[in-house]
Every structure is written in C-alpha cells, then in structure tokens.
Amino acid sequence: MTEIERGHIEHLREELRRHERLYYVLDGPEISDAEYDALMRQLQELEARHPELITPDSPTQRVGGKSREGFVKAGHSAPMLSLDNALNEGELRDFDRRVRDLLRGEPYEYVAELKMDGLSMAARFSGGGFEQAITRGDGQVGEVVTENARTIRSLPLRVETDLPAFEARGEAIMNRRAFEKLNTTRESQNEAKFANPRNAAAGALRALDPSMTASRQLDFYPYFVLVEGQYHFPKHADSLRWLEKTGFKVNRNWKTCPDVDALLSFCREWEEKRESLPYEIDGVVAKVNDLAQQRALGWTAKAPRWAIAFKFPARQEHTVIEDIGIQVGRTGALTPVAHLRPVAVAGVTVSRATLHNEDEIERLGVQIGDTVLIERSGDVIPKVVRVLGEGEQRRKFQMPRHCPVCGGDVVREPGEVASRCINTNCPARLKESILHFSARGVMDIDGMGEVLVDQMVDRGIVASVADVYDLTLDKLIELERMGKKSAEKILKNVDASRKQPLPRVLNALGIPFVGERTAQILADTFGSLDAILAADMDELQKADEVGPKVAHSIVQFFAEPRNRQLVERLRAAGLQFTHQRHRKEGGPLAGLTFVLTGALPNLTREDAKERIEAAGGKVTDSVSRKTSFVVAGESAGSKLDKARTLGVAILDEAQLLEKLGT
Ligand code: IVH
C-alpha cells in the first residue's frame, strides 16, 4: 500500500513539475488549469495522509504558509555587485574602448541581454534541489527569502544536474499583466496603487507572509550560474544555455554581438520594442562573453569591468502644474487631473497626469503652480511623483462641491478616498458607463468610441446605456463624421453584442467591485441574472471570493430602481441572462489516466471504465509515463510489467474502489 502510494506521490510530483515547466517557463501548457488543479489535489491528499513523505521540493510546498518576523541575513558566496551605466552612445563606446585597451588587441565579443527592471536574487541549489534564496542586500550580505522565492512558479524547485551545488543569480520581476491585475484589485479595494512593477515585486519578495508573495505572481529570470562562488562555464552564453536546458526561465532575447556597433543596434532595437514586452526593462546589459577575458578585465570595487548597463532615457521629467482639473468617471468618482506645461518624456509629449484623489494630493503636498517630477511607466497614465519646487504663486486645489459636468452634489463618504457626483443621470457618468459597457472584453461593441459616445449623449440620442440597443440608422447618420457604412457597422456590432455571455453582461452593468473575475464567479455560482437579483447578502457571499463589501455593493446596485429598469430593458433587448454553469470540479479522478489489465475479481472491464470516467478519470489502452495508475487484476500481462519498469503506480480492485469513493 505505502509502496504504491510512495510511487504514486513521486509520479504526481514529476508530472506536476513537468506541467509547471510547460506552463510557467515554456508558456506552452499541455493540460487545462482544472486538470492541473486535480493533479495537485491528488498529491495534496496523498501527502496529507503521509506527511512523513513530504519533501521541501514537492510542488505542494510552494506556499508553506510560514509567516515570520523579519528575515535572517546570509552572506553571498561572491559579492553581488552592481553595474556601471552608459547613458548614451558615447559612454558605450568609451566602455568598449576600455575593454579593447585592457585586452590589448585580443579579439572579443559581447553578449547583450535585456536589463529587466526587478530585484536581483540568488537562488542556491544543492543535490538538484532548491535550498535557499537571498536578496542582493548590500551586495555582501542579503536577506534570506527562501519561503517567498519558493512561491515563484518559474523557479524550479528541483532540477536534473550533475553539479553537486550551484547558485543561479538573476532578476525577480513582476510582469505587466500581474502588475495591472494587482493595481486594479487594490484600487477596487481602496488601497494605494503601486507606482511600478518593480516596487510591487520588491514588496512581494520581502513580504512576511509567503502567500502574499504567491498572490503577486513573480517571475525569476536567471542570468548567471556560480559554482562555489565562481563563474563556471567558459563562455557567458554557455551559462545562459545551461540554465535554459536545466529548466530555468531564461530571457531568450539575448544575442552575441561581435562589436560595439552590433551592441548599439541591439540597444536601439529594444529601446523601440520595449513596450511590446510583457515585462518592463530599463536598458540593455552587455557582458564580455569569454570567461578568461572577464577574469583578465576584473572588477572595480563596485562593478565588473567586463560588463555595462546601457540605460534607456529617463521616463521621468520635470514640469509645472498649470492647473488641476476634474474628470468624472463611471461610478461618479471625481479624479483630479494635473494640467501640465507640455513636456517630452521618453519620446512622448505629456500634458496631463493623474493625481488620483484628494488624499494623494495631500500626500504629495502639491499645489497649482508647483514644479513637479512626473513619470511615465508602460501604458499607465503619467503620474506626479513628487514636488520639486513650490511655485511662487502656488494655489491650493479644492475638491469642488458640485460636479463640474452636471452641477450635481459631490459627496465623499466616510472611509472612501473618492469624492463622487451623486447624480446618477450625470452625462459624464453616462458616457463613461457606455464606454465601459461597449469596451473590448466587455460587450465588445467595436466602433463605440469616445467621440461617438460624446455626441450621442450630448445630443440626447442616448440617455441610458440601454438606449444603445434602440439605435437606428437614422439616429446615427445624423451625427457628425458618421457615414452610412460606419453606422451600419456599428449597428451590426451592437446586434452581435446581444450574444455576449452572462459574465460579460454582469461586468458591463458596472456594479462597483464587480469586474471580470467576480462576474464570472457570480455567473458560475448562480447560473442566471435573476438568481443574482433574488439573492440576499448571505446568499451572495456563498460565492467564492464574494465578501460583505462586494455583496453589499451588488444588493445596493439592484435596489436602485434605475438599475432595475436598466436590467429589464436589457432583458427586452435580448441580452443573455442565463449561463451554462461550469462544473467547478472535474470529479475525484479528474486529470488522472488509468490503464486496466487482467481480470478484476468483481468489476468487468466495462464497469470499471464507466466508473472511472464518471469520476472524471480517463481510461487508455497503453501504459506510458503519462499513465497515473495501472489497475491490475488476475493474469495481468505485459502492461503490468511495463508499469513496473516505468514506475507507474499499480492498484488492485479494492484500491480502485477506494479511490472511487465506493
Ligand atoms: S548582470 C555583476 N544582467 O541590473 C553583474 N543584471 O544595474 C550584475 N539586471 O543588480 C548583474 N537584468 O539587478 C545583469 N540581464 C541582466 C540584468 C541585470 C537586470 C539588474 C540587476 C543588477 C542591476 C545592475
């Protein structure tokens, strides 16, 4: 029994590791998330029954859940130094000249890599297992963040290698998608947003609770291997290849460059393309490829002489705040926006920057007329970082008491950071609501852009979101710059949107705190909009991730007669109000593959197959490494032998019935 389970545990671990690598490192999953979860659950259950078999490199141990106070410090095996910077072409050529002089005419080449904007981290392995992670700290001594690093799914916890011990050094980063998701969640929970992925990653890596790190979804991209504190491979490019082959997530956008001109064109190319990457970079790192040459070039006290960081131009600039205006959002929230003296930031002219809310203005201590530092990061709206100088005739900003668009009352509820216009008919709110409703990923009404919506609302063609479904060709061609062709296209898109599934309809309604994810959960849990309408606070909270705040918001939204009316009109327009629920669990055997062999004492082959499939399992004919279990009966033949050779777990009928829960 235990032998079989031991084998099964190891088998599940290997499978999970393989799937983690496919998903997190290679970006090419072979199985669905649900199948992965089912495998994970199997392993968790087995380990719960045999805690003595749990090893720290088991895929279940990514979130150990250990929280603690402060971090232990550890010395680095070799100093973790920084790089000198080259801020322009001239400085890069200077660097190259120094390298050439010091190498006295020997031929050399560079490896150019992207400079990812995260935190450097050392991950130590011994006997192929991940042992310890240390932050850079002061370069000599860092903080031990092993438990947190374990939650980084692209960091393998076990690798195949002959090296008894090694250290992978690289960058822990948060990609843009995880960063944006995090900020959206924080915003909806009235928490301060992070300024950039780097800060969010830094907080996550040094979090006291590893489950917090896990939720931030960091990535680890190594760029060095050290063995006994020394560089190990004869070329830097070999280290990168070895890391990739060994199962690490290596940034593939590196290149060997025969000379400084090739290096420069690599820098220019990535400066152009940086926004297309799923993570932020702030430059390019050039390293002399040959290890012997690296040794010959050596180090200064601060940095290696064989490498340099070519930094992209700053994404921060200073300018003057000429005024502070107000933007009214979909929920009526008033957002103060700084009107700036236009300034070029990394190639784009910026004349507006968000100030978020009154508290942020207070925190920054900013006033109209001040000179400020502004920052553009990724696609995010530019923001004010800090005040650099107070204006001579500076003027304090005051949140208006009345909505600048409709004149309605503005109220700031206790405990809220936002001031809101309470007029639900406010045209600004209506415009934003229609834009949200029609947006890509929501109801997907292509063509329903800002210019069109402004006109429709201003001319009274639409006075409610539902009016979108009453648009006609006549109404549309009345508008400026609207030809018959575009009008027809828009009507077609409006029509097609009636087929959008319930989760999207729910998201489109714009209920505060109900975004894409919560909408999906609600639709899966309740199955229809009417069931959600009928649910009270308690019932709503039975849905995953729905707490009192979200439930209250939903109840409040539907208690509003206007919103009820909107729902009824959308129903009449033929939108999808019911939903095919997804089965949340695939059965106790989901994700597992069985092979039947020999005669079972009680069950026929067909019976066994049916029961396994009913429990979510799969039955196949031949045994392979992918087989989870071989169910063996009397006079089982070659399949049983094969299972033994491959180390696939073997069950008898009684054990199968146990798994089936009968
Ligand atoms: S090499 C001694 N390679 O940039 C060699 N660093 O300004 C030091 N970084 O502390 C590191 N991407 O945190 C190297 N491909 C890359 C990098 C990279 C990002 C960071 C790293 C380092 C800082 C140096």
XYZ file of C-alpha atoms and ligand atoms in Angstrom:
686
model
C 0.000 0.000 0.000
C 2.540 2.557 1.096
C 4.959 1.426 -1.604
C 2.327 2.060 -4.229
C 1.452 5.397 -2.732
C 5.082 6.350 -2.475
C 5.448 5.603 -6.173
C 2.308 7.496 -6.952
C 3.439 10.524 -4.972
C 6.725 10.635 -6.864
C 4.906 10.176 -10.142
C 2.482 13.001 -9.406
C 5.342 15.256 -8.400
C 7.157 14.593 -11.637
C 4.025 15.237 -13.633
C 3.308 18.462 -11.781
C 6.874 19.649 -12.236
C 6.692 18.907 -15.919
C 3.413 20.792 -16.274
C 4.700 23.722 -14.227
C 7.672 23.977 -16.511
C 5.458 23.770 -19.595
C 3.182 26.458 -18.228
C 5.417 28.885 -16.360
C 8.732 28.532 -18.163
C 7.908 27.464 -21.699
C 4.485 29.108 -21.990
C 3.020 26.024 -23.646
C 0.695 24.128 -21.296
C -0.441 20.643 -22.276
C -3.305 20.371 -19.827
C -6.036 22.691 -18.590
C -5.832 24.556 -15.290
C -8.554 22.288 -13.934
C -6.566 19.187 -14.795
C -3.504 20.679 -13.179
C -5.506 21.528 -10.059
C -6.851 17.998 -9.921
C -3.340 16.531 -10.040
C -2.258 18.960 -7.344
C -5.209 17.992 -5.181
C -4.357 14.327 -5.550
C -0.840 14.988 -4.394
C -2.022 17.135 -1.503
C -4.356 14.405 -0.338
C -1.679 11.728 -0.519
C 0.803 13.932 1.298
C -1.758 14.748 3.952
C -2.081 11.029 4.582
C 1.685 10.571 4.635
C 3.209 13.774 5.963
C 6.456 11.873 6.550
C 6.903 11.726 2.777
C 6.671 15.489 2.230
C 9.902 16.958 0.894
C 10.644 20.672 0.536
C 10.951 20.319 -3.246
C 7.435 18.921 -3.631
C 5.203 21.089 -5.852
C 2.800 21.353 -2.919
C 5.414 23.168 -0.870
C 5.457 26.401 -2.858
C 3.354 28.110 -0.273
C 4.455 26.698 3.034
C 2.345 29.314 4.760
C 5.062 30.002 7.288
C 4.944 33.591 8.354
C 7.579 35.141 10.475
C 9.031 38.283 11.837
C 11.807 39.801 9.824
C 14.382 37.990 7.760
C 17.559 36.202 8.585
C 20.627 37.552 6.834
C 23.115 35.497 4.862
C 26.445 36.277 3.241
C 26.811 35.933 -0.510
C 29.106 33.264 -1.932
C 30.682 36.016 -4.012
C 29.821 39.724 -3.846
C 26.660 40.621 -5.705
C 27.813 43.827 -7.290
C 26.068 46.297 -9.480
C 26.902 47.536 -12.973
C 28.308 50.769 -14.276
C 25.937 52.673 -16.519
C 26.314 54.031 -20.016
C 23.727 56.723 -20.601
C 24.343 57.285 -24.290
C 26.203 56.066 -27.339
C 29.388 57.930 -26.405
C 29.578 56.293 -22.997
C 29.001 52.869 -24.503
C 31.837 53.470 -26.968
C 34.057 54.612 -24.083
C 33.349 51.359 -22.302
C 34.183 49.371 -25.405
C 37.424 51.298 -25.858
C 38.466 50.472 -22.285
C 37.736 46.782 -22.869
C 39.727 46.814 -26.099
C 42.699 48.547 -24.460
C 42.751 46.225 -21.485
C 42.551 43.156 -23.715
C 45.482 44.502 -25.755
C 44.162 43.712 -29.191
C 42.783 40.226 -28.427
C 39.551 39.529 -30.311
C 36.465 39.560 -28.108
C 32.702 39.599 -28.351
C 29.767 40.628 -26.186
C 26.582 39.002 -25.046
C 23.772 41.568 -24.965
C 20.827 40.935 -22.664
C 17.770 42.882 -21.656
C 18.033 44.687 -18.364
C 14.900 43.613 -16.589
C 13.566 46.026 -14.046
C 13.198 43.972 -10.895
C 15.351 42.891 -7.979
C 18.390 40.717 -8.134
C 18.236 37.477 -6.244
C 20.488 34.471 -5.720
C 18.890 31.022 -5.732
C 21.041 28.258 -4.262
C 20.605 24.630 -5.214
C 22.210 21.564 -3.791
C 21.780 17.986 -4.924
C 19.472 19.364 -7.606
C 17.041 20.786 -5.054
C 16.287 24.425 -4.394
C 17.693 25.300 -0.983
C 17.860 28.991 -0.355
C 17.151 32.378 -1.894
C 18.908 35.557 -0.867
C 18.224 39.132 -1.929
C 21.062 41.331 -3.062
C 21.065 43.395 0.143
C 24.238 45.466 0.298
C 25.973 43.116 -2.134
C 27.898 41.291 0.603
C 25.028 40.233 2.827
C 21.402 39.798 1.785
C 18.143 38.674 3.319
C 17.071 35.062 3.202
C 13.771 34.942 1.341
C 13.623 31.208 0.633
C 9.970 30.665 1.530
C 8.875 33.601 -0.593
C 11.030 32.588 -3.557
C 9.546 29.098 -3.397
C 6.221 30.589 -4.472
C 7.704 31.824 -7.760
C 6.345 29.296 -10.174
C 9.028 29.757 -12.821
C 11.728 28.944 -10.288
C 12.181 25.164 -10.452
C 12.348 23.504 -7.044
C 14.172 20.505 -8.471
C 16.435 20.186 -11.497
C 18.450 17.454 -13.203
C 22.136 18.210 -12.907
C 25.497 16.642 -12.150
C 26.626 19.725 -10.305
C 26.503 18.951 -6.586
C 25.731 22.576 -5.824
C 25.274 25.781 -7.764
C 23.769 29.202 -7.476
C 21.557 30.842 -10.101
C 21.609 34.628 -9.947
C 19.052 36.679 -11.724
C 16.169 39.053 -11.562
C 12.885 38.595 -9.732
C 10.263 40.592 -11.584
C 6.547 41.121 -11.842
C 5.174 41.120 -15.370
C 2.857 43.855 -16.593
C -0.242 41.695 -16.562
C 0.208 40.632 -12.939
C 1.014 44.243 -12.057
C -2.076 45.644 -13.707
C -4.263 42.992 -12.129
C -2.790 43.777 -8.737
C -3.394 47.500 -9.118
C -6.964 47.011 -10.335
C -7.700 44.880 -7.302
C -6.041 47.363 -4.978
C -7.978 50.209 -6.499
C -11.289 48.396 -6.130
C -10.418 47.788 -2.501
C -9.486 51.405 -1.936
C -5.836 50.566 -1.412
C -2.997 52.686 -2.752
C -1.780 51.552 -6.159
C 1.856 50.651 -6.775
C 3.837 53.092 -8.864
C 5.552 50.400 -10.903
C 6.039 46.623 -11.132
C 9.439 46.883 -9.516
C 8.053 48.301 -6.278
C 5.287 45.736 -6.222
C 7.843 42.962 -6.773
C 10.109 44.327 -4.043
C 7.246 44.324 -1.556
C 6.298 40.817 -2.571
C 9.771 39.335 -2.289
C 10.220 40.760 1.184
C 6.689 40.023 2.352
C 6.368 38.444 5.767
C 3.731 36.068 4.536
C 4.713 33.840 1.598
C 1.098 33.563 0.479
C 1.253 37.288 -0.219
C 4.313 36.714 -2.413
C 2.458 33.891 -4.164
C -0.500 36.123 -4.939
C 1.732 38.679 -6.638
C 2.864 36.119 -9.224
C 6.527 36.963 -9.574
C 8.869 35.504 -12.144
C 12.545 34.652 -11.848
C 14.879 35.105 -14.813
C 18.427 33.969 -14.048
C 21.420 35.338 -15.935
C 24.379 33.786 -14.140
C 25.469 30.471 -12.702
C 28.004 30.292 -9.930
C 29.645 27.133 -8.684
C 31.483 27.545 -5.404
C 31.249 31.267 -5.794
C 32.940 31.205 -9.215
C 31.714 31.582 -12.740
C 31.668 28.102 -14.108
C 31.256 27.968 -17.863
C 33.955 29.107 -20.291
C 31.532 31.489 -22.032
C 28.706 33.533 -20.600
C 26.482 32.323 -23.449
C 27.116 28.751 -22.206
C 25.719 29.665 -18.791
C 22.565 31.005 -20.375
C 22.158 27.864 -22.473
C 22.825 25.628 -19.493
C 20.279 27.483 -17.354
C 17.651 27.173 -20.025
C 18.349 23.494 -20.598
C 18.230 22.845 -16.879
C 14.709 24.208 -16.643
C 15.071 27.852 -15.698
C 13.167 30.645 -17.354
C 15.936 32.417 -19.205
C 15.115 35.574 -21.084
C 15.538 34.430 -24.664
C 16.087 37.910 -26.053
C 19.862 37.797 -25.816
C 22.354 37.928 -28.594
C 26.067 37.682 -29.141
C 27.404 40.891 -30.638
C 30.771 40.872 -32.424
C 31.420 44.571 -31.788
C 30.152 47.786 -30.278
C 28.140 48.681 -33.374
C 26.179 45.455 -33.159
C 25.698 46.200 -29.471
C 24.350 49.649 -30.235
C 21.888 48.390 -32.766
C 20.670 45.794 -30.240
C 20.148 48.651 -27.752
C 18.256 50.755 -30.293
C 16.140 47.822 -31.384
C 14.986 47.121 -27.831
C 14.504 50.738 -26.949
C 11.980 50.758 -29.812
C 10.380 47.462 -28.884
C 10.399 47.747 -25.104
C 6.689 48.484 -24.806
C 5.833 45.286 -26.657
C 7.408 43.141 -23.947
C 5.223 41.584 -21.256
C 7.584 42.961 -18.565
C 9.403 46.239 -18.052
C 13.022 46.725 -18.996
C 15.131 49.787 -18.324
C 18.066 49.081 -20.577
C 20.435 46.534 -22.039
C 23.288 44.748 -20.271
C 26.405 43.992 -22.286
C 28.817 41.350 -20.994
C 32.135 40.217 -22.435
C 31.367 36.644 -23.435
C 34.648 34.914 -22.657
C 35.273 33.959 -19.043
C 39.078 34.151 -19.278
C 38.722 37.658 -20.669
C 36.271 38.562 -17.918
C 38.932 37.476 -15.412
C 41.590 39.485 -17.176
C 39.397 42.578 -17.129
C 38.499 42.093 -13.467
C 36.437 44.278 -11.180
C 36.487 47.690 -9.652
C 35.277 47.983 -6.051
C 31.748 48.498 -7.315
C 31.277 46.704 -10.589
C 32.837 44.385 -13.158
C 34.968 45.980 -15.884
C 33.670 43.385 -18.338
C 30.040 44.463 -18.271
C 27.984 47.618 -18.589
C 24.343 48.623 -18.342
C 23.139 50.764 -21.237
C 20.262 52.701 -19.681
C 17.307 53.819 -21.752
C 16.454 57.514 -21.446
C 14.654 58.524 -18.285
C 10.940 58.164 -18.163
C 10.765 60.966 -15.643
C 10.809 64.666 -16.385
C 10.072 67.844 -14.527
C 7.454 70.361 -15.468
C 4.970 72.818 -13.980
C 1.391 72.144 -12.946
C -0.603 74.890 -14.637
C -3.959 73.810 -13.320
C -5.810 70.927 -11.746
C -8.974 69.775 -13.484
C -11.562 67.142 -12.716
C -12.586 64.035 -14.598
C -15.860 62.325 -13.733
C -15.810 58.536 -14.008
C -18.439 55.866 -14.481
C -19.145 55.492 -10.775
C -19.316 59.270 -10.435
C -15.855 59.414 -8.860
C -14.140 62.757 -9.356
C -10.490 62.318 -10.308
C -8.219 65.351 -10.068
C -6.016 65.622 -13.150
C -2.924 67.812 -13.345
C -2.743 70.004 -16.454
C 0.955 70.229 -17.172
C 3.168 72.510 -19.165
C 3.748 70.029 -22.040
C 6.994 68.118 -21.775
C 8.558 65.237 -23.708
C 9.043 62.100 -21.628
C 10.883 59.271 -23.361
C 9.663 60.421 -26.738
C 6.033 61.219 -25.911
C 4.590 64.650 -25.170
C 2.805 64.636 -21.860
C 0.356 67.345 -20.815
C -1.828 65.543 -18.274
C -1.036 63.454 -15.230
C -3.400 61.827 -12.803
C -3.450 62.867 -9.156
C -5.849 60.039 -8.197
C -7.723 61.705 -5.327
C -7.639 64.303 -2.558
C -5.558 62.129 -0.236
C -2.889 61.714 -2.896
C -2.726 65.490 -3.395
C -2.354 65.857 0.348
C 0.346 63.192 0.477
C 2.325 64.839 -2.318
C 1.747 68.286 -0.838
C 1.282 69.506 -4.372
C -0.331 72.801 -5.371
C -1.122 74.537 -8.643
C 1.985 76.372 -9.883
C 4.471 73.888 -8.388
C 7.270 72.278 -10.358
C 6.919 68.532 -10.165
C 8.600 65.330 -11.223
C 6.382 63.260 -13.473
C 6.820 59.695 -14.578
C 5.565 57.631 -17.444
C 5.741 53.898 -16.912
C 4.474 51.490 -19.518
C 0.981 52.203 -20.733
C -0.020 53.653 -17.396
C -1.296 57.252 -17.392
C 1.553 59.574 -16.386
C 1.666 60.395 -12.706
C 3.133 63.016 -10.432
C 5.985 61.542 -8.390
C 6.855 64.465 -6.130
C 7.122 68.201 -5.797
C 10.498 69.565 -6.872
C 9.840 73.233 -6.200
C 6.997 75.288 -4.843
C 5.525 77.837 -7.252
C 5.769 81.489 -6.237
C 2.052 81.986 -6.517
C 1.019 78.484 -5.660
C -2.648 77.787 -5.218
C -4.256 75.006 -3.224
C -6.586 72.661 -5.016
C -10.090 72.329 -3.628
C -12.343 69.453 -4.479
C -15.461 71.093 -5.984
C -18.721 70.816 -4.045
C -20.633 70.438 -7.278
C -19.974 68.214 -10.245
C -18.218 70.217 -12.974
C -20.258 68.371 -15.595
C -23.838 68.349 -14.295
C -23.724 70.589 -11.232
C -24.946 67.752 -9.013
C -23.834 67.438 -5.391
C -20.438 65.962 -4.697
C -20.126 63.735 -1.637
C -17.229 61.934 -0.023
C -18.487 59.056 2.079
C -16.611 58.346 5.309
C -13.940 55.702 4.750
C -13.816 56.335 0.999
C -10.960 58.045 -0.785
C -13.084 59.144 -3.717
C -15.476 62.085 -3.885
C -18.446 61.262 -6.065
C -21.095 63.068 -8.049
C -24.313 61.603 -6.700
C -26.449 62.418 -9.732
C -26.957 59.080 -11.446
C -28.114 60.952 -14.559
C -24.864 62.897 -14.824
C -23.873 62.869 -18.514
C -20.234 62.272 -17.616
C -21.218 59.126 -15.745
C -23.439 58.044 -18.600
C -20.650 58.494 -21.130
C -18.205 56.506 -19.049
C -20.830 53.825 -18.446
C -21.446 53.411 -22.162
C -17.722 53.265 -22.869
C -17.255 50.613 -20.207
C -20.293 48.680 -21.436
C -19.017 48.639 -25.022
C -15.360 48.063 -24.246
C -13.277 45.258 -25.635
C -13.530 42.234 -23.370
C -16.868 43.522 -22.036
C -19.709 43.729 -24.603
C -17.195 44.240 -27.398
C -19.107 46.847 -29.406
C -16.410 47.896 -31.792
C -16.687 51.493 -33.009
C -18.400 52.801 -29.889
C -15.577 55.183 -29.057
C -15.280 58.398 -27.110
C -16.103 60.774 -29.968
C -19.262 58.909 -30.878
C -20.431 58.491 -27.287
C -19.839 62.183 -26.524
C -22.026 63.176 -29.446
C -24.767 60.678 -28.709
C -25.045 61.770 -25.089
C -24.727 65.492 -25.805
C -27.486 65.348 -28.429
C -29.720 63.260 -26.249
C -29.765 60.283 -28.608
C -28.942 58.060 -25.688
C -29.968 58.821 -22.134
C -29.316 55.356 -20.736
C -26.970 52.510 -21.543
C -29.984 50.515 -22.733
C -30.660 53.100 -25.441
C -27.662 51.661 -27.274
C -29.977 48.829 -28.311
C -32.549 51.283 -29.703
C -30.084 52.984 -32.037
C -31.199 53.187 -35.644
C -29.515 54.112 -38.883
C -31.409 57.427 -38.966
C -30.308 58.412 -35.496
C -26.704 57.565 -36.217
C -26.212 59.251 -39.585
C -27.399 62.488 -38.102
C -24.117 62.611 -36.205
C -21.023 64.397 -37.407
C -18.500 62.419 -39.351
C -20.765 59.393 -39.488
C -21.259 57.782 -42.876
C -23.853 55.171 -43.702
C -21.237 52.449 -43.858
C -19.811 53.101 -40.393
C -23.303 53.476 -38.968
C -24.303 50.103 -40.358
C -21.172 48.551 -38.940
C -21.904 49.914 -35.501
C -25.472 48.633 -35.615
C -24.165 45.233 -36.621
C -21.743 45.230 -33.698
C -24.495 46.334 -31.313
C -26.627 43.497 -32.554
C -23.841 40.941 -32.197
C -23.265 42.017 -28.589
C -26.648 40.552 -27.622
C -24.943 37.173 -27.767
C -22.273 38.028 -25.195
C -22.447 35.556 -22.311
C -23.827 36.438 -18.893
C -20.462 37.057 -17.177
C -19.813 39.843 -19.660
C -23.297 41.283 -19.223
C -22.735 41.344 -15.480
C -19.392 43.066 -15.866
C -20.941 45.513 -18.356
C -23.511 46.686 -15.808
C -20.717 48.440 -13.960
C -21.622 47.319 -10.446
C -18.885 48.688 -8.180
C -16.405 45.919 -7.205
C -17.819 43.510 -9.794
C -15.213 43.172 -12.520
C -14.488 40.420 -14.975
C -13.465 37.821 -12.432
C -16.230 38.372 -9.907
C -18.765 38.450 -12.737
C -17.545 35.056 -13.902
C -17.765 33.617 -10.397
C -21.265 35.010 -9.877
C -22.487 33.623 -13.189
C -20.948 30.221 -12.440
C -22.454 30.149 -8.968
C -25.946 31.440 -9.661
C -26.485 30.476 -13.290
C -28.756 33.396 -14.127
C -29.114 37.106 -13.610
C -32.498 36.569 -11.988
C -30.960 34.295 -9.373
C -28.419 37.009 -8.595
C -31.176 39.638 -8.405
C -33.068 37.445 -5.984
C -30.078 36.689 -3.761
C -29.611 38.465 -0.453
C -26.342 39.395 1.243
C -25.912 35.926 2.777
C -26.632 34.027 -0.386
C -24.313 36.201 -2.429
C -21.479 35.562 -0.010
C -21.718 31.850 -0.658
C -19.955 32.542 -3.959
C -16.157 32.269 -3.899
C -14.317 35.499 -3.266
C -17.520 37.424 -2.588
C -17.305 39.084 0.807
C -19.611 41.520 2.581
C -18.288 44.506 0.656
C -18.959 43.050 -2.787
C -22.276 41.534 -1.693
C -23.401 44.861 -0.287
C -22.451 46.627 -3.464
C -24.487 44.172 -5.553
C -27.555 44.416 -3.334
C -27.326 48.184 -3.303
C -26.945 48.344 -7.065
C -30.039 46.293 -7.750
C -32.060 48.091 -5.067
C -31.806 51.238 -7.179
C -34.979 51.479 -9.342
C -32.968 52.977 -12.202
C -30.703 49.978 -12.316
C -33.627 47.570 -12.149
C -35.131 49.401 -15.061
C -31.866 49.124 -16.967
C -31.807 45.384 -16.338
C -35.376 44.985 -17.632
C -34.649 46.970 -20.740
C -31.544 44.906 -21.430
C -33.609 41.768 -20.960
C -36.120 43.084 -23.501
C -33.242 43.830 -25.867
C -32.440 40.118 -25.855
C -29.190 40.005 -23.864
C -28.013 36.735 -22.306
C -29.423 36.455 -18.799
C -28.700 32.797 -18.213
C -25.484 30.898 -18.182
C -24.232 27.383 -18.653
C -22.506 26.786 -15.330
C -19.019 25.398 -15.488
C -18.556 22.363 -13.389
C -16.179 23.599 -10.787
C -14.576 20.288 -10.052
C -13.879 17.584 -12.538
C -14.608 14.717 -10.128
C -12.221 12.998 -7.723
C -10.206 11.411 -10.533
C -10.012 14.397 -12.859
C -6.673 14.697 -14.573
C -5.738 11.075 -13.927
C -5.200 8.410 -16.563
C -5.831 4.732 -15.928
C -4.938 1.561 -17.782
C -6.856 -1.633 -16.994
C -5.203 -5.021 -17.290
C -6.074 -8.561 -16.221
C -9.365 -9.775 -14.779
C -10.695 -7.920 -11.754
C -12.446 -10.031 -9.092
C -15.800 -8.226 -9.201
C -15.925 -5.499 -11.800
C -15.995 -6.160 -15.513
C -13.679 -4.065 -17.675
C -16.643 -2.052 -18.872
C -17.901 -1.420 -15.336
C -14.508 -0.257 -14.194
C -14.113 2.005 -17.187
C -17.523 3.551 -16.723
C -16.949 4.223 -13.067
C -13.541 5.783 -13.610
C -14.923 8.037 -16.317
C -17.900 9.003 -14.188
C -15.410 10.158 -11.553
C -13.640 12.306 -14.128
C -10.749 9.969 -14.911
C -9.569 8.810 -18.302
C -9.020 5.217 -19.390
C -6.468 4.461 -22.085
C -5.082 1.297 -23.611
C -1.357 1.572 -23.308
C 0.934 2.292 -20.408
C 3.271 5.238 -20.649
C 4.915 7.719 -18.317
C 1.738 9.699 -18.545
C -0.315 6.898 -17.009
C -1.294 7.716 -13.443
C -2.328 4.186 -12.422
C -2.429 0.712 -13.817
C -5.315 -1.271 -12.356
C -4.186 -4.880 -12.370
C -6.297 -7.986 -11.933
C -5.567 -11.685 -12.265
C -3.172 -12.839 -15.002
C -2.260 -9.320 -15.946
C 0.427 -9.409 -18.604
C 2.826 -7.104 -20.350
C 1.034 -3.941 -19.273
C 1.766 -4.721 -15.663
C 5.433 -5.345 -16.500
C 5.620 -2.077 -18.335
C 4.037 -0.263 -15.394
C 6.743 -1.724 -13.156
C 9.569 -0.697 -15.457
C 8.240 2.832 -15.792
C 7.470 3.078 -12.106
C 3.762 3.718 -12.685
C 1.642 3.139 -9.595
C -0.323 -0.121 -9.541
C -3.733 -0.601 -7.945
C -5.865 -3.633 -7.256
C -9.636 -3.554 -7.466
C -10.106 -2.721 -3.795
C -7.768 0.252 -4.097
C -9.547 1.429 -7.197
C -12.885 1.273 -5.401
C -11.376 3.242 -2.547
C -10.286 5.952 -4.970
C -13.729 5.996 -6.483
C -15.077 6.610 -3.032
C -17.212 3.459 -3.046
S 24.265 41.415 -14.564
C 27.861 41.901 -11.736
N 22.224 41.079 -16.226
O 20.587 45.348 -13.070
C 26.725 41.685 -12.650
N 21.933 42.440 -14.307
O 22.412 47.659 -12.582
C 25.453 42.241 -12.196
N 19.707 43.391 -14.061
O 21.835 44.429 -9.917
C 24.237 41.880 -12.869
N 18.833 42.481 -15.875
O 19.503 43.579 -10.608
C 22.681 41.652 -15.102
N 20.496 40.702 -17.733
C 20.948 41.266 -16.618
C 20.130 42.095 -15.809
C 20.669 42.669 -14.652
C 18.604 43.258 -14.821
C 19.808 44.221 -12.834
C 20.426 43.502 -11.661
C 21.631 44.317 -11.287
C 21.339 45.641 -11.913
C 22.642 46.338 -12.251
